[in-house]
GROMACS .gro file of N, CA and C in nm:
model
  363
    1GLU      N    1  10.779  10.212  10.966
    1GLU     CA    2  10.779  10.299  11.095
    1GLU      C    3  10.655  10.369  11.123
    2VAL      N    4  10.566  10.358  11.236
    2VAL     CA    5  10.461  10.422  11.240
    2VAL      C    6  10.474  10.584  11.281
    3GLN      N    7  10.415  10.687  11.217
    3GLN     CA    8  10.438  10.821  11.280
    3GLN      C    9  10.320  10.864  11.262
    4LEU      N   10  10.282  10.942  11.397
    4LEU     CA   11  10.161  11.024  11.411
    4LEU      C   12  10.234  11.164  11.446
    5GLN      N   13  10.182  11.283  11.327
    5GLN     CA   14  10.222  11.411  11.350
    5GLN      C   15  10.127  11.497  11.365
    6ALA      N   16  10.120  11.563  11.500
    6ALA     CA   17  10.009  11.652  11.522
    6ALA      C   18  10.054  11.791  11.510
    7SER      N   19   9.949  11.884  11.435
    7SER     CA   20   9.985  12.006  11.418
    7SER      C   21   9.865  12.087  11.434
    8GLY      N   22   9.921  12.235  11.425
    8GLY     CA   23   9.784  12.331  11.439
    8GLY      C   24   9.774  12.385  11.576
    9GLY      N   25   9.867  12.382  11.665
    9GLY     CA   26   9.884  12.440  11.777
    9GLY      C   27   9.893  12.575  11.756
   10GLY      N   28   9.883  12.666  11.907
   10GLY     CA   29   9.924  12.813  11.862
   10GLY      C   30   9.876  12.891  11.994
   11LEU      N   31   9.879  13.034  11.986
   11LEU     CA   32   9.854  13.101  12.078
   11LEU      C   33   9.676  13.157  12.028
   12VAL      N   34   9.618  13.153  12.124
   12VAL     CA   35   9.496  13.212  12.108
   12VAL      C   36   9.414  13.263  12.224
   13GLN      N   37   9.317  13.385  12.176
   13GLN     CA   38   9.267  13.432  12.308
   13GLN      C   39   9.130  13.357  12.368
   14ALA      N   40   9.129  13.356  12.469
   14ALA     CA   41   8.985  13.298  12.513
   14ALA      C   42   8.883  13.296  12.458
   15GLY      N   43   8.799  13.220  12.418
   15GLY     CA   44   8.670  13.224  12.308
   15GLY      C   45   8.706  13.226  12.190
   16GLY      N   46   8.801  13.204  12.135
   16GLY     CA   47   8.882  13.171  12.010
   16GLY      C   48   8.876  13.010  11.971
   17SER      N   49   8.929  12.983  11.849
   17SER     CA   50   8.920  12.841  11.781
   17SER      C   51   9.033  12.804  11.726
   18LEU      N   52   9.072  12.684  11.727
   18LEU     CA   53   9.168  12.628  11.667
   18LEU      C   54   9.147  12.514  11.597
   19ARG      N   55   9.205  12.469  11.504
   19ARG     CA   56   9.194  12.330  11.452
   19ARG      C   57   9.326  12.256  11.451
   20LEU      N   58   9.325  12.126  11.535
   20LEU     CA   59   9.429  12.041  11.528
   20LEU      C   60   9.418  11.935  11.425
   21SER      N   61   9.549  11.925  11.362
   21SER     CA   62   9.564  11.791  11.285
   21SER      C   63   9.630  11.683  11.315
   22CYS      N   64   9.606  11.548  11.310
   22CYS     CA   65   9.677  11.427  11.312
   22CYS      C   66   9.700  11.381  11.190
   23ALA      N   67   9.821  11.380  11.121
   23ALA     CA   68   9.831  11.311  11.032
   23ALA      C   69   9.916  11.162  11.050
   24ALA      N   70   9.882  11.060  10.991
   24ALA     CA   71   9.943  10.919  11.027
   24ALA      C   72  10.001  10.859  10.910
   25SER      N   73  10.104  10.792  10.925
   25SER     CA   74  10.189  10.706  10.810
   25SER      C   75  10.212  10.584  10.878
   26GLY      N   76  10.268  10.517  10.798
   26GLY     CA   77  10.328  10.353  10.846
   26GLY      C   78  10.225  10.279  10.897
   27LEU      N   79  10.107  10.260  10.888
   27LEU     CA   80   9.981  10.195  10.921
   27LEU      C   81   9.873  10.219  10.835
   28PHE      N   82   9.794  10.114  10.860
   28PHE     CA   83   9.673  10.104  10.771
   28PHE      C   84   9.578  10.191  10.848
   29PHE      N   85   9.536  10.306  10.814
   29PHE     CA   86   9.489  10.392  10.906
   29PHE      C   87   9.337  10.374  10.934
   30ASP      N   88   9.270  10.295  10.851
   30ASP     CA   89   9.152  10.238  10.861
   30ASP      C   90   9.107  10.149  10.970
   31ASP      N   91   9.225  10.091  11.022
   31ASP     CA   92   9.213   9.993  11.139
   31ASP      C   93   9.260  10.033  11.248
   32TRP      N   94   9.290  10.189  11.274
   32TRP     CA   95   9.328  10.217  11.393
   32TRP      C   96   9.229  10.340  11.443
   33ALA      N   97   9.161  10.326  11.567
   33ALA     CA   98   9.111  10.450  11.645
   33ALA      C   99   9.222  10.549  11.670
   34ILE      N  100   9.172  10.674  11.678
   34ILE     CA  101   9.278  10.791  11.708
   34ILE      C  102   9.205  10.860  11.824
   35GLY      N  103   9.287  10.889  11.905
   35GLY     CA  104   9.269  10.968  12.040
   35GLY      C  105   9.358  11.109  12.032
   36TRP      N  106   9.268  11.207  12.101
   36TRP     CA  107   9.360  11.328  12.133
   36TRP      C  108   9.352  11.327  12.275
   37PHE      N  109   9.488  11.354  12.315
   37PHE     CA  110   9.518  11.350  12.453
   37PHE      C  111   9.587  11.495  12.482
   38ARG      N  112   9.595  11.555  12.627
   38ARG     CA  113   9.654  11.660  12.641
   38ARG      C  114   9.718  11.654  12.785
   39GLN      N  115   9.819  11.746  12.786
   39GLN     CA  116   9.898  11.728  12.921
   39GLN      C  117   9.910  11.880  12.956
   40ALA      N  118   9.871  11.934  13.058
   40ALA     CA  119   9.904  12.074  13.111
   40ALA      C  120   9.995  12.084  13.206
   41PRO      N  121  10.086  12.189  13.226
   41PRO     CA  122  10.193  12.195  13.288
   41PRO      C  123  10.173  12.166  13.446
   42GLY      N  124  10.228  12.038  13.496
   42GLY     CA  125  10.243  11.986  13.637
   42GLY      C  126  10.099  11.893  13.663
   43LYS      N  127  10.048  11.860  13.554
   43LYS     CA  128   9.932  11.779  13.541
   43LYS      C  129   9.949  11.655  13.459
   44GLU      N  130   9.891  11.547  13.508
   44GLU     CA  131   9.893  11.424  13.426
   44GLU      C  132   9.824  11.460  13.263
   45ARG      N  133   9.868  11.364  13.203
   45ARG     CA  134   9.813  11.341  13.065
   45ARG      C  135   9.669  11.302  13.064
   46GLU      N  136   9.574  11.359  12.998
   46GLU     CA  137   9.437  11.305  12.996
   46GLU      C  138   9.378  11.309  12.873
   47GLY      N  139   9.299  11.233  12.864
   47GLY     CA  140   9.200  11.195  12.753
   47GLY      C  141   9.129  11.306  12.693
   48VAL      N  142   9.104  11.344  12.587
   48VAL     CA  143   9.015  11.454  12.544
   48VAL      C  144   8.917  11.420  12.453
   49SER      N  145   8.962  11.352  12.350
   49SER     CA  146   8.836  11.310  12.268
   49SER      C  147   8.910  11.184  12.186
   50CYS      N  148   8.828  11.096  12.108
   50CYS     CA  149   8.879  10.979  12.051
   50CYS      C  150   8.767  10.962  11.943
   51ILE      N  151   8.790  10.884  11.837
   51ILE     CA  152   8.692  10.855  11.714
   51ILE      C  153   8.747  10.726  11.688
   52SER      N  154   8.642  10.634  11.651
   52SER     CA  155   8.642  10.492  11.631
   52SER      C  156   8.710  10.467  11.483
   53THR      N  157   8.740  10.361  11.430
   53THR     CA  158   8.802  10.339  11.308
   53THR      C  159   8.717  10.395  11.184
   54SER      N  160   8.590  10.370  11.214
   54SER     CA  161   8.479  10.411  11.098
   54SER      C  162   8.454  10.546  11.112
   55GLY      N  163   8.482  10.604  11.234
   55GLY     CA  164   8.432  10.749  11.254
   55GLY      C  165   8.281  10.744  11.293
   56GLY      N  166   8.220  10.623  11.313
   56GLY     CA  167   8.089  10.630  11.346
   56GLY      C  168   8.078  10.630  11.502
   57SER      N  169   8.179  10.613  11.579
   57SER     CA  170   8.171  10.671  11.714
   57SER      C  171   8.296  10.741  11.775
   58THR      N  172   8.217  10.848  11.855
   58THR     CA  173   8.324  10.951  11.890
   58THR      C  174   8.294  10.945  12.049
   59TYR      N  175   8.408  10.988  12.124
   59TYR     CA  176   8.391  11.007  12.266
   59TYR      C  177   8.476  11.116  12.315
   60SER      N  178   8.417  11.217  12.435
   60SER     CA  179   8.492  11.341  12.435
   60SER      C  180   8.465  11.335  12.612
   61THR      N  181   8.563  11.401  12.676
   61THR     CA  182   8.567  11.413  12.793
   61THR      C  183   8.455  11.508  12.853
   62ASP      N  184   8.400  11.543  12.945
   62ASP     CA  185   8.300  11.625  12.977
   62ASP      C  186   8.351  11.755  12.953
   63SER      N  187   8.465  11.801  13.013
   63SER     CA  188   8.511  11.936  13.019
   63SER      C  189   8.518  12.011  12.871
   64VAL      N  190   8.492  11.901  12.756
   64VAL     CA  191   8.505  11.973  12.617
   64VAL      C  192   8.403  11.946  12.531
   65LYS      N  193   8.306  11.885  12.593
   65LYS     CA  194   8.184  11.837  12.508
   65LYS      C  195   8.093  11.958  12.473
   66GLY      N  196   8.048  11.975  12.361
   66GLY     CA  197   7.978  12.104  12.313
   66GLY      C  198   8.087  12.199  12.250
   67ARG      N  199   8.206  12.177  12.282
   67ARG     CA  200   8.301  12.302  12.226
   67ARG      C  201   8.410  12.240  12.132
   68PHE      N  202   8.462  12.099  12.146
   68PHE     CA  203   8.534  12.023  12.083
   68PHE      C  204   8.478  11.913  11.993
   69THR      N  205   8.512  11.901  11.864
   69THR     CA  206   8.467  11.788  11.749
   69THR      C  207   8.568  11.724  11.707
   70ILE      N  208   8.567  11.591  11.735
   70ILE     CA  209   8.675  11.526  11.633
   70ILE      C  210   8.638  11.436  11.534
   71SER      N  211   8.702  11.434  11.412
   71SER     CA  212   8.654  11.405  11.302
   71SER      C  213   8.779  11.338  11.226
   72ARG      N  214   8.734  11.252  11.130
   72ARG     CA  215   8.858  11.180  11.060
   72ARG      C  216   8.831  11.143  10.908
   73TYR      N  217   8.944  11.175  10.821
   73TYR     CA  218   8.929  11.149  10.674
   73TYR      C  219   9.019  11.056  10.622
   74ASN      N  220   8.961  10.933  10.624
   74ASN     CA  221   9.064  10.806  10.613
   74ASN      C  222   9.130  10.814  10.466
   75ALA      N  223   9.058  10.919  10.367
   75ALA     CA  224   9.127  10.877  10.266
   75ALA      C  225   9.282  10.991  10.249
   76ASN      N  226   9.282  11.072  10.357
   76ASN     CA  227   9.407  11.146  10.351
   76ASN      C  228   9.474  11.089  10.484
   77ASN      N  229   9.456  11.002  10.555
   77ASN     CA  230   9.512  10.946  10.715
   77ASN      C  231   9.508  11.039  10.808
   78THR      N  232   9.398  11.127  10.809
   78THR     CA  233   9.407  11.237  10.909
   78THR      C  234   9.284  11.244  10.999
   79VAL      N  235   9.336  11.281  11.119
   79VAL     CA  236   9.198  11.304  11.227
   79VAL      C  237   9.222  11.471  11.258
   80TYR      N  238   9.121  11.525  11.276
   80TYR     CA  239   9.108  11.667  11.288
   80TYR      C  240   9.041  11.678  11.437
   81LEU      N  241   9.070  11.800  11.540
   81LEU     CA  242   9.023  11.795  11.624
   81LEU      C  243   9.010  11.964  11.624
   82GLN      N  244   8.848  11.994  11.606
   82GLN     CA  245   8.831  12.124  11.585
   82GLN      C  246   8.791  12.173  11.748
   83MET      N  247   8.861  12.295  11.778
   83MET     CA  248   8.824  12.333  11.897
   83MET      C  249   8.760  12.468  11.916
   84ALA      N  250   8.655  12.509  11.992
   84ALA     CA  251   8.590  12.634  11.987
   84ALA      C  252   8.566  12.673  12.127
   85SER      N  253   8.537  12.797  12.127
   85SER     CA  254   8.510  12.842  12.274
   85SER      C  255   8.616  12.812  12.370
   86LEU      N  256   8.746  12.829  12.323
   86LEU     CA  257   8.858  12.787  12.408
   86LEU      C  258   8.871  12.853  12.558
   87LYS      N  259   8.926  12.787  12.663
   87LYS     CA  260   8.925  12.835  12.778
   87LYS      C  261   9.076  12.866  12.817
   88PRO      N  262   9.111  12.927  12.901
   88PRO     CA  263   9.267  12.929  12.953
   88PRO      C  264   9.305  12.793  13.011
   89GLU      N  265   9.211  12.710  13.056
   89GLU     CA  266   9.222  12.594  13.112
   89GLU      C  267   9.238  12.488  13.001
   90ASP      N  268   9.242  12.517  12.870
   90ASP     CA  269   9.255  12.436  12.783
   90ASP      C  270   9.397  12.430  12.708
   91THR      N  271   9.487  12.513  12.807
   91THR     CA  272   9.613  12.517  12.747
   91THR      C  273   9.695  12.393  12.794
   92ALA      N  274   9.789  12.322  12.699
   92ALA     CA  275   9.845  12.205  12.723
   92ALA      C  276   9.899  12.193  12.592
   93VAL      N  277   9.987  12.080  12.611
   93VAL     CA  278  10.035  12.026  12.488
   93VAL      C  279   9.947  11.896  12.446
   94TYR      N  280   9.898  11.917  12.330
   94TYR     CA  281   9.784  11.808  12.276
   94TYR      C  282   9.873  11.705  12.179
   95TYR      N  283   9.859  11.578  12.207
   95TYR     CA  284   9.906  11.474  12.127
   95TYR      C  285   9.795  11.389  12.094
   96CYS      N  286   9.831  11.318  11.962
   96CYS     CA  287   9.712  11.211  11.930
   96CYS      C  288   9.795  11.070  11.927
   97ALA      N  289   9.703  11.001  11.937
   97ALA     CA  290   9.761  10.846  11.943
   97ALA      C  291   9.700  10.749  11.896
   98ALA      N  292   9.729  10.625  11.878
   98ALA     CA  293   9.660  10.532  11.768
   98ALA      C  294   9.647  10.403  11.860
   99ALA      N  295   9.529  10.330  11.848
   99ALA     CA  296   9.514  10.194  11.888
   99ALA      C  297   9.412  10.136  11.835
  100GLY      N  298   9.368  10.021  11.855
  100GLY     CA  299   9.277   9.934  11.764
  100GLY      C  300   9.161   9.978  11.820
  101VAL      N  301   9.112  10.018  11.927
  101VAL     CA  302   8.994  10.083  11.978
  101VAL      C  303   9.017  10.198  12.073
  102CYS      N  304   8.915  10.288  12.071
  102CYS     CA  305   8.962  10.391  12.166
  102CYS      C  306   8.979  10.344  12.313
  103ARG      N  307   9.091  10.404  12.376
  103ARG     CA  308   9.135  10.350  12.525
  103ARG      C  309   9.192  10.504  12.570
  104GLY      N  310   9.218  10.449  12.716
  104GLY     CA  311   9.277  10.566  12.800
  104GLY      C  312   9.428  10.573  12.759
  105VAL      N  313   9.484  10.669  12.848
  105VAL     CA  314   9.622  10.691  12.812
  105VAL      C  315   9.708  10.586  12.810
  106ASN      N  316   9.698  10.485  12.902
  106ASN     CA  317   9.794  10.383  12.931
  106ASN      C  318   9.739  10.270  12.796
  107GLY      N  319   9.645  10.267  12.730
  107GLY     CA  320   9.632  10.159  12.638
  107GLY      C  321   9.645  10.190  12.478
  108MET      N  322   9.716  10.321  12.457
  108MET     CA  323   9.738  10.349  12.311
  108MET      C  324   9.857  10.305  12.303
  109ASP      N  325   9.867  10.247  12.144
  109ASP     CA  326   9.991  10.211  12.113
  109ASP      C  327  10.076  10.266  12.035
  110TYR      N  328  10.040  10.365  11.982
  110TYR     CA  329  10.151  10.465  11.908
  110TYR      C  330  10.107  10.615  11.950
  111TRP      N  331  10.214  10.693  11.958
  111TRP     CA  332  10.214  10.826  12.015
  111TRP      C  333  10.264  10.922  11.912
  112GLY      N  334  10.221  11.038  11.889
  112GLY     CA  335  10.297  11.136  11.825
  112GLY      C  336  10.372  11.235  11.894
  113LYS      N  337  10.459  11.326  11.863
  113LYS     CA  338  10.463  11.470  11.937
  113LYS      C  339  10.372  11.536  11.943
  114GLY      N  340  10.375  11.619  12.028
  114GLY     CA  341  10.267  11.683  12.077
  114GLY      C  342  10.281  11.819  12.008
  115THR      N  343  10.140  11.921  12.032
  115THR     CA  344  10.149  12.036  11.980
  115THR      C  345  10.072  12.131  12.052
  116LEU      N  346  10.165  12.241  12.095
  116LEU     CA  347  10.138  12.335  12.198
  116LEU      C  348  10.025  12.415  12.179
  117VAL      N  349   9.925  12.414  12.260
  117VAL     CA  350   9.813  12.511  12.252
  117VAL      C  351   9.807  12.587  12.386
  118THR      N  352   9.806  12.731  12.361
  118THR     CA  353   9.799  12.810  12.459
  118THR      C  354   9.692  12.945  12.436
  119VAL      N  355   9.598  12.942  12.544
  119VAL     CA  356   9.486  12.995  12.547
  119VAL      C  357   9.511  13.158  12.648
  120SER      N  358   9.510  13.229  12.600
  120SER     CA  359   9.506  13.343  12.677
  120SER      C  360   9.383  13.412  12.771
  121SER      N  361   9.392  13.471  12.855
  121SER     CA  362   9.284  13.534  12.900
  121SER      C  363   9.265  13.670  12.877
   0.00000   0.00000   0.00000
């Protein structure tokens, strides 16, 4: 059974930092691109960042470029999302998902349960 476990969310003040982790099991991690997505209350789920199988390619939505960094450590089947300079509009439930290549929301194959990030002003 494929499992993706997102963790690291919490309450942080604007301007602060958090690091999210996505731990994967039940799949050969090296073969899967991992993406971070988020869904704010009343809004559709959107892509945040994605990293290719080797980690050689990363993609981020414009609103987080220069603030969020995605990385992966295949040795421990984990992808990280380092979030800095957080803003209240970053408040959302964050999900990680897996696919053969980085794709949008409708193209990912496996999803984990989310972790809530709340940024206070």
